[in-house]
Coordinates of N, CA and C in Angstrom, one line a residue:
M1 N 19.9 -36.4 7.0 CA 19.5 -36.2 5.6 C 18.5 -35.2 5.4
D2 N 17.4 -35.5 6.0 CA 16.7 -34.7 5.9 C 16.7 -33.6 6.7
L3 N 16.9 -33.2 7.3 CA 16.7 -31.8 8.0 C 17.8 -31.0 7.0
Y4 N 19.0 -31.5 6.5 CA 19.8 -30.4 5.8 C 19.1 -30.3 4.8
R5 N 18.4 -31.6 3.7 CA 17.7 -31.2 2.5 C 16.7 -30.0 3.0
G6 N 16.1 -29.7 4.3 CA 15.2 -29.3 3.9 C 15.1 -27.6 4.7
L7 N 16.6 -27.5 5.1 CA 17.1 -26.2 5.9 C 17.9 -25.5 4.3
K8 N 18.2 -26.5 4.2 CA 19.2 -26.2 2.0 C 17.9 -25.5 1.4
N9 N 17.2 -26.2 1.6 CA 15.7 -25.5 0.5 C 15.0 -24.1 1.2
A10 N 14.9 -24.6 2.1 CA 14.0 -23.9 3.3 C 15.1 -21.7 3.0
S11 N 16.0 -22.6 3.2 CA 17.5 -20.9 2.7 C 17.9 -21.1 1.5
F12 N 16.9 -21.2 0.6 CA 16.9 -21.2 -1.5 C 16.2 -19.9 -1.6
L13 N 14.5 -20.3 -0.4 CA 13.4 -19.4 -0.3 C 13.7 -18.7 0.1
S14 N 14.0 -18.6 1.4 CA 14.3 -17.4 2.3 C 14.8 -16.4 1.7
L15 N 15.8 -16.5 1.0 CA 17.1 -15.7 0.3 C 16.7 -15.5 -0.5
A16 N 16.0 -15.9 -1.8 CA 14.7 -15.0 -2.8 C 13.9 -14.4 -1.8
N17 N 13.0 -14.8 -1.2 CA 11.7 -13.8 -0.5 C 12.3 -12.1 -0.4
I18 N 13.8 -12.2 0.6 CA 14.6 -10.9 1.3 C 15.1 -10.6 -0.1
I19 N 15.6 -11.1 -1.1 CA 16.3 -10.6 -2.4 C 14.9 -9.6 -3.3
S20 N 13.8 -9.7 -3.1 CA 13.2 -9.7 -3.8 C 12.6 -8.7 -2.7
E21 N 12.3 -8.6 -1.8 CA 12.1 -7.7 -1.4 C 12.4 -6.1 -1.1
L22 N 13.6 -6.7 -1.2 CA 14.7 -5.4 -1.6 C 14.7 -5.4 -2.5
I23 N 14.7 -5.4 -3.6 CA 13.9 -5.3 -4.8 C 13.1 -4.4 -4.6
Q24 N 12.3 -4.9 -4.3 CA 10.6 -4.5 -5.0 C 10.9 -3.3 -3.4
F25 N 11.5 -2.6 -2.9 CA 11.2 -1.6 -1.6 C 12.1 -0.5 -2.6
T26 N 13.1 -0.5 -2.9 CA 14.1 -0.2 -3.4 C 12.9 0.1 -5.3
L27 N 12.4 -0.4 -5.9 CA 11.4 0.3 -6.2 C 10.9 1.5 -6.0
M28 N 9.7 1.1 -4.9 CA 8.7 1.7 -4.5 C 9.1 3.2 -4.3
I29 N 10.1 3.0 -3.6 CA 10.4 4.5 -3.5 C 10.5 5.0 -5.2
Y30 N 11.6 4.6 -6.4 CA 11.7 5.8 -7.7 C 9.9 5.4 -8.1
V31 N 8.7 4.9 -7.4 CA 7.7 4.9 -7.8 C 6.8 6.2 -7.5
V32 N 7.0 6.3 -6.0 CA 6.1 7.0 -5.5 C 7.0 9.0 -5.6
K33 N 8.1 8.5 -5.9 CA 8.4 9.4 -5.9 C 8.8 10.1 -7.6
T34 N 8.4 9.6 -8.7 CA 7.6 9.2 -9.9 C 6.2 9.4 -9.7
L35 N 5.0 9.0 -9.4 CA 4.0 8.7 -9.0 C 3.6 10.7 -9.0
G36 N 3.9 10.1 -7.1 CA 3.4 11.8 -6.8 C 2.9 11.1 -5.5
P37 N 2.2 12.0 -4.3 CA 1.4 11.3 -3.7 C -0.1 10.7 -4.1
E38 N -0.6 11.5 -5.2 CA -1.7 11.5 -5.7 C -2.0 10.1 -7.0
G39 N -1.0 10.4 -7.5 CA -1.0 8.9 -8.5 C -0.6 7.5 -7.3
Y40 N 0.4 7.6 -6.6 CA 0.7 6.3 -6.2 C -0.5 6.3 -5.6
G41 N -1.2 7.0 -4.4 CA -2.9 6.8 -4.5 C -3.1 5.7 -5.3
V42 N -3.3 6.5 -6.5 CA -4.4 6.0 -7.4 C -3.8 4.3 -7.1
W43 N -2.5 4.1 -7.6 CA -1.3 2.6 -7.9 C -2.0 1.5 -6.4
V44 N -2.4 2.6 -5.2 CA -2.1 1.8 -3.8 C -3.9 1.2 -3.9
I45 N -4.6 2.0 -4.7 CA -6.4 1.9 -4.5 C -6.9 0.1 -5.6
I46 N -5.5 0.6 -6.9 CA -6.0 0.2 -7.6 C -5.6 -2.1 -7.0
V47 N -4.1 -1.8 -6.8 CA -3.5 -2.9 -6.2 C -4.5 -3.7 -5.2
T48 N -4.8 -2.7 -3.9 CA -5.1 -3.3 -2.7 C -6.8 -3.7 -2.9
F49 N -7.5 -2.7 -4.0 CA -9.0 -3.3 -4.5 C -9.7 -4.6 -4.8
T50 N -8.1 -4.6 -6.1 CA -7.7 -6.4 -6.8 C -7.2 -6.9 -5.5
G51 N -6.4 -7.1 -4.9 CA -5.8 -8.5 -4.1 C -6.8 -8.5 -3.0
A52 N -8.2 -7.8 -2.6 CA -8.8 -8.4 -1.7 C -9.5 -9.5 -2.0
F53 N -10.2 -9.0 -3.9 CA -10.0 -10.8 -4.6 C -9.6 -12.2 -4.8
S54 N -8.2 -11.6 -4.4 CA -7.3 -12.8 -5.0 C -7.9 -13.3 -3.3
V55 N -8.7 -13.3 -2.6 CA -8.5 -14.9 -1.4 C -9.8 -15.4 -2.1
L56 N -10.5 -15.0 -3.0 CA -11.5 -16.2 -3.9 C -10.6 -16.9 -5.4
S57 N -9.5 -16.4 -5.2 CA -9.0 -17.6 -6.0 C -8.5 -18.6 -4.9
F58 N -9.1 -19.1 -4.0 CA -8.7 -20.1 -3.0 C -7.1 -20.5 -3.3
Q59 N -6.0 -19.6 -2.8 CA -4.9 -20.1 -3.1 C -4.4 -21.3 -2.0
G60 N -5.1 -21.7 -0.9 CA -5.1 -23.2 -0.6 C -5.7 -24.2 -1.0
L61 N -5.1 -23.8 -2.1 CA -5.4 -25.1 -2.9 C -4.0 -25.4 -3.1
N62 N -3.6 -24.8 -3.5 CA -1.5 -24.8 -3.7 C -1.3 -25.6 -2.9
K63 N -1.1 -25.3 -1.1 CA -0.8 -26.2 -0.6 C -1.5 -28.0 -0.3
V64 N -2.7 -27.8 -0.7 CA -2.6 -29.5 -0.8 C -2.5 -30.0 -2.3
L65 N -2.1 -28.6 -3.2 CA -0.9 -29.8 -3.7 C 0.4 -30.2 -3.8
I66 N 0.6 -29.2 -3.2 CA 2.3 -29.2 -2.9 C 2.3 -30.7 -1.9
R67 N 1.5 -30.9 -1.5 CA 1.4 -32.1 -0.3 C 0.9 -33.1 -1.2
E68 N -0.2 -33.5 -2.0 CA -0.7 -34.3 -2.4 C 0.7 -34.9 -3.7
G69 N 1.1 -33.7 -4.3 CA 2.1 -33.7 -5.2 C 3.1 -34.4 -4.7
S70 N 3.5 -34.1 -3.4 CA 5.3 -34.5 -3.2 C 5.1 -36.3 -2.1
K71 N 3.6 -36.2 -2.5 CA 3.5 -37.7 -1.9 C 4.1 -38.6 -2.9
D72 N 3.9 -38.8 -4.3 CA 4.3 -39.5 -5.3 C 4.2 -38.7 -7.0
I73 N 5.9 -37.9 -6.8 CA 6.1 -37.1 -8.0 C 5.3 -37.5 -9.2
N74 N 5.4 -39.0 -9.2 CA 4.9 -39.3 -10.2 C 3.8 -39.5 -10.7
K75 N 3.0 -39.4 -10.0 CA 1.2 -39.0 -10.2 C 1.3 -37.6 -10.4
M76 N 2.0 -37.0 -10.6 CA 1.9 -35.3 -10.4 C 1.3 -34.6 -11.1
N77 N 1.1 -35.0 -12.8 CA 0.2 -34.6 -13.2 C -1.5 -35.4 -13.3
E78 N -1.5 -36.4 -12.7 CA -3.4 -36.7 -12.3 C -3.2 -35.7 -11.0
T79 N -3.1 -35.6 -10.1 CA -3.0 -34.6 -9.1 C -3.0 -33.5 -9.6
L80 N -2.6 -32.9 -11.0 CA -2.7 -31.5 -11.9 C -3.6 -31.5 -12.2
E81 N -4.6 -32.3 -13.0 CA -5.4 -32.0 -13.7 C -6.8 -32.6 -12.6
D82 N -6.6 -32.8 -11.8 CA -8.3 -33.3 -10.6 C -7.7 -31.0 -10.2
F83 N -7.1 -30.8 -9.9 CA -7.0 -29.2 -9.5 C -6.9 -28.1 -10.2
I84 N -7.1 -28.6 -11.7 CA -6.3 -27.5 -12.1 C -7.9 -26.5 -13.0
A85 N -8.7 -27.7 -12.8 CA -10.6 -27.0 -13.4 C -11.1 -26.7 -11.9
I86 N -10.9 -26.7 -10.6 CA -11.2 -26.0 -10.2 C -10.1 -24.7 -9.4
R87 N -9.1 -24.4 -9.7 CA -8.3 -23.3 -9.9 C -8.7 -22.4 -10.9
N88 N -9.2 -22.9 -11.9 CA -9.6 -21.7 -13.0 C -10.9 -21.4 -12.4
I89 N -12.0 -22.4 -12.2 CA -13.2 -21.5 -11.5 C -13.3 -20.6 -10.9
F90 N -12.7 -20.8 -9.7 CA -12.2 -20.0 -8.7 C -11.6 -18.8 -9.1
S91 N -10.5 -18.5 -9.9 CA -9.8 -17.9 -10.6 C -10.8 -16.9 -11.7
L92 N -11.8 -17.0 -12.2 CA -12.5 -16.5 -13.2 C -13.7 -15.9 -11.9
L93 N -13.9 -16.2 -10.5 CA -14.7 -16.1 -9.8 C -14.7 -14.7 -8.8
S94 N -12.6 -15.0 -8.7 CA -12.5 -13.7 -8.1 C -12.7 -12.7 -9.1
I95 N -12.1 -12.6 -10.5 CA -11.5 -12.0 -11.1 C -13.7 -10.7 -11.6
F96 N -14.1 -11.8 -12.0 CA -16.0 -11.2 -12.4 C -16.3 -10.6 -10.6
G97 N -15.6 -11.4 -9.6 CA -15.9 -10.7 -8.5 C -15.6 -9.2 -8.3
C98 N -14.4 -9.1 -8.5 CA -13.4 -7.3 -8.5 C -14.4 -7.2 -9.5
I99 N -14.5 -6.9 -11.0 CA -15.3 -6.7 -11.5 C -16.8 -6.2 -11.8
I100 N -17.1 -6.8 -10.9 CA -18.7 -6.4 -10.9 C -18.5 -5.9 -9.7
I101 N -17.7 -5.8 -8.4 CA -18.5 -5.0 -7.4 C -17.4 -3.5 -7.3
S102 N -17.1 -3.6 -9.0 CA -15.9 -2.3 -8.5 C -16.7 -1.3 -9.5
F103 N -17.7 -1.7 -10.1 CA -18.9 -1.0 -10.9 C -19.9 -0.1 -9.7
F104 N -19.5 -0.7 -8.4 CA -20.4 -0.4 -6.9 C -19.5 0.9 -6.3
A105 N -18.7 0.7 -6.1 CA -17.2 1.1 -5.9 C -17.3 3.1 -6.2
P106 N -17.5 3.9 -4.8 CA -17.7 5.1 -5.3 C -16.0 5.9 -6.2
Y107 N -15.6 4.9 -7.0 CA -14.2 5.4 -7.3 C -15.5 6.7 -9.1
E108 N -13.7 7.2 -9.7 CA -14.1 7.9 -10.8 C -13.7 6.6 -11.9
D109 N -15.1 6.5 -13.3 CA -14.6 6.0 -14.2 C -13.2 5.7 -14.1
Q110 N -12.6 6.8 -14.8 CA -11.4 5.8 -15.2 C -10.2 5.0 -14.4
L111 N -10.8 5.4 -12.8 CA -10.6 4.4 -11.6 C -10.7 3.1 -11.8
K112 N -12.0 3.0 -12.0 CA -12.9 1.8 -12.4 C -12.1 0.7 -13.5
Y113 N -12.0 1.4 -15.1 CA -11.6 1.0 -16.4 C -10.1 0.4 -15.2
L114 N -8.9 1.4 -14.6 CA -7.6 0.8 -14.6 C -8.0 -0.6 -13.9
I115 N -9.1 -0.5 -12.2 CA -9.0 -1.8 -11.8 C -9.8 -3.0 -12.4
L116 N -10.2 -2.9 -13.3 CA -11.3 -3.6 -14.2 C -9.9 -4.3 -15.4
I117 N -8.8 -4.3 -15.7 CA -7.9 -3.8 -17.3 C -7.2 -4.9 -15.4
Y118 N -6.8 -4.4 -14.5 CA -5.9 -5.0 -13.9 C -5.8 -6.2 -12.8
S119 N -7.4 -6.3 -13.0 CA -8.4 -7.5 -12.3 C -7.6 -9.0 -13.3
I120 N -6.9 -8.6 -14.6 CA -7.0 -9.8 -15.1 C -5.4 -10.2 -14.5
S121 N -4.6 -9.7 -13.5 CA -3.8 -10.5 -12.7 C -4.2 -11.1 -12.0
L122 N -5.9 -11.5 -11.0 CA -5.4 -12.3 -10.2 C -5.7 -13.7 -11.1
G123 N -6.6 -13.9 -12.3 CA -5.8 -15.0 -13.1 C -4.4 -15.1 -13.1
L124 N -3.7 -14.5 -14.3 CA -2.9 -14.5 -14.2 C -1.9 -15.3 -12.9
G125 N -2.1 -13.8 -11.7 CA -1.0 -14.6 -10.4 C -1.5 -16.3 -9.8
S126 N -2.6 -16.8 -10.1 CA -3.0 -17.8 -9.8 C -3.5 -19.3 -10.5
T127 N -2.6 -18.6 -11.4 CA -1.8 -19.1 -12.9 C 0.0 -19.6 -12.2
R128 N 0.3 -18.3 -12.1 CA 1.9 -18.2 -11.9 C 2.1 -19.1 -10.2
S129 N 1.1 -18.8 -9.0 CA 1.3 -19.6 -7.7 C 1.3 -21.3 -8.1
F130 N 0.2 -21.6 -9.2 CA -0.1 -22.9 -9.2 C 1.4 -23.4 -9.9
L131 N 2.1 -22.8 -10.9 CA 3.0 -23.5 -11.1 C 4.6 -23.9 -10.9
S132 N 4.3 -22.7 -9.4 CA 5.6 -22.6 -9.0 C 5.4 -23.1 -7.7
T133 N 4.3 -24.1 -7.4 CA 3.5 -25.7 -6.7 C 4.0 -26.4 -6.7
I134 N 4.6 -27.3 -8.6 CA 4.8 -27.8 -9.0 C 6.4 -28.0 -8.7
F135 N 7.2 -26.8 -8.4 CA 8.5 -27.1 -8.6 C 8.6 -27.3 -6.4
Q136 N 7.8 -26.6 -5.6 CA 7.6 -27.4 -4.7 C 7.8 -28.7 -4.2
A137 N 6.2 -28.9 -5.1 CA 6.0 -30.7 -4.6 C 7.3 -31.3 -4.9
S138 N 8.4 -31.3 -6.4 CA 9.1 -31.5 -6.8 C 10.3 -31.0 -6.1
E139 N 10.7 -30.4 -5.3 CA 12.1 -30.0 -4.1 C 12.9 -29.6 -5.0
K140 N 12.6 -28.8 -6.2 CA 13.4 -28.1 -7.0 C 12.8 -26.1 -6.5
F141 N 14.0 -26.4 -5.7 CA 13.6 -25.1 -4.6 C 14.9 -24.1 -5.2
K142 N 16.2 -24.6 -5.2 CA 17.2 -23.7 -6.2 C 16.2 -22.6 -7.1
L143 N 15.5 -23.8 -8.4 CA 15.1 -23.6 -9.6 C 14.4 -22.2 -9.1
L144 N 13.3 -22.4 -8.2 CA 11.9 -22.2 -7.7 C 12.9 -20.0 -7.2
A145 N 14.2 -20.7 -6.3 CA 14.5 -19.2 -5.3 C 15.0 -18.1 -7.5
I146 N 15.7 -18.7 -7.7 CA 16.5 -18.2 -9.0 C 14.9 -17.7 -10.0
L147 N 13.8 -18.2 -10.0 CA 13.6 -18.0 -11.2 C 12.2 -16.7 -9.9
T148 N 12.0 -16.7 -9.3 CA 11.9 -15.7 -8.2 C 12.8 -14.6 -8.8
I149 N 13.7 -14.3 -8.6 CA 14.7 -13.2 -8.2 C 14.5 -12.7 -10.0
A150 N 14.4 -13.6 -10.7 CA 14.1 -13.2 -11.7 C 13.1 -12.3 -12.3
Q151 N 12.1 -12.9 -11.8 CA 10.8 -12.6 -12.6 C 10.7 -10.9 -11.8
K152 N 11.7 -10.6 -10.2 CA 11.4 -9.6 -10.2 C 12.7 -8.6 -10.5
I153 N 13.5 -8.9 -10.9 CA 14.3 -8.3 -12.2 C 13.4 -7.9 -12.7
L154 N 13.0 -8.7 -13.5 CA 12.4 -7.8 -14.7 C 11.2 -7.3 -14.6
Y155 N 10.5 -7.6 -13.5 CA 9.5 -6.5 -12.9 C 9.5 -4.8 -12.7
V156 N 11.4 -5.0 -12.1 CA 11.7 -3.9 -11.4 C 12.4 -3.1 -13.4
I157 N 12.8 -3.8 -14.4 CA 12.9 -3.4 -15.6 C 11.7 -2.6 -16.3
L158 N 10.6 -3.6 -16.6 CA 9.7 -3.3 -16.3 C 9.0 -2.0 -16.0
I159 N 8.8 -1.3 -15.3 CA 8.2 -0.8 -14.2 C 9.1 0.0 -14.3
F160 N 10.3 0.5 -14.4 CA 11.2 1.7 -14.2 C 10.9 2.1 -16.1
S161 N 10.9 1.3 -16.8 CA 10.9 1.8 -18.1 C 10.0 2.5 -18.1
V162 N 9.1 2.1 -18.3 CA 7.0 2.5 -18.4 C 6.7 4.0 -17.7
L163 N 7.7 4.2 -16.3 CA 8.0 5.0 -15.3 C 9.0 6.2 -16.6
H164 N 9.5 6.2 -16.7 CA 11.0 6.8 -17.6 C 10.1 6.9 -17.9
L165 N 9.7 6.4 -19.7 CA 9.1 6.8 -20.9 C 8.0 7.5 -20.3
G166 N 7.1 7.7 -19.5 CA 6.7 8.8 -18.6 C 4.8 8.4 -19.2
Y167 N 5.0 6.7 -19.4 CA 3.6 6.0 -19.3 C 2.4 5.8 -17.9
G168 N 3.4 6.5 -16.9 CA 2.2 6.4 -15.3 C 1.9 4.6 -15.6
I169 N 0.1 5.3 -14.6 CA -0.1 3.8 -14.0 C -0.7 3.1 -15.1
F170 N -1.4 3.2 -15.9 CA -1.6 2.9 -16.8 C -0.8 1.4 -17.2
G171 N 0.5 2.7 -18.1 CA 1.8 1.6 -18.0 C 1.9 0.4 -17.0
M172 N 1.9 1.2 -15.8 CA 2.6 0.1 -15.0 C 1.5 -1.0 -14.5
I173 N -0.1 -0.7 -14.8 CA -0.9 -1.7 -15.1 C -0.5 -2.8 -15.9
I174 N 0.3 -2.2 -17.2 CA 0.8 -3.2 -18.6 C 1.7 -4.3 -18.0
A175 N 3.2 -3.1 -17.7 CA 4.1 -3.9 -16.7 C 3.7 -5.1 -16.2
S176 N 2.8 -4.6 -15.4 CA 3.0 -6.1 -14.2 C 2.0 -7.1 -14.5
L177 N 0.5 -6.4 -15.4 CA 0.0 -7.6 -16.3 C 1.1 -8.8 -16.9
T178 N 2.3 -8.1 -17.8 CA 3.1 -8.9 -18.7 C 4.0 -10.0 -17.7
N179 N 4.4 -9.3 -16.9 CA 5.4 -9.8 -15.2 C 4.7 -11.0 -14.6
E180 N 3.0 -11.1 -14.6 CA 2.9 -12.1 -13.9 C 2.3 -13.3 -14.9
T181 N 3.0 -12.9 -16.3 CA 2.8 -14.2 -17.3 C 4.1 -15.2 -16.9

């Protein structure tokens, strides 16, 4: 029975990831076409530069939280309380690290400003991934899969809308931050 449950749970997550990636791929075609090579290059710099600092938010804590929380789901609240302060400290460290290092990066001031705004996604993404670990620890994989797909669909709608309305990269940043919450 455990093998069946494990395969079922893995299939929910796998299907959600495949659908999300297909949606993301389709969106990126539109983004590249709309922004053009230079605009898309700026977007990639912002996302990549900021993403490099996600390593400081210690996403590995989520695996420990899943393991500890799944041992006794009734003690999940205590486990969360133990980990949340550490996660917040490392999230803030990653945001401040990104902001400080961006001042020394050889980019134009406008690009640094956009990186500064987008760095907020490090904290929001850390919180979102922390919440998904609760679903994983409590084995709510079907719900997690549905939420993953719904979030990606919302992201596509937001990005498509801001680009269609002409808000460009700044609009994409705001839409991305809105979707991270």
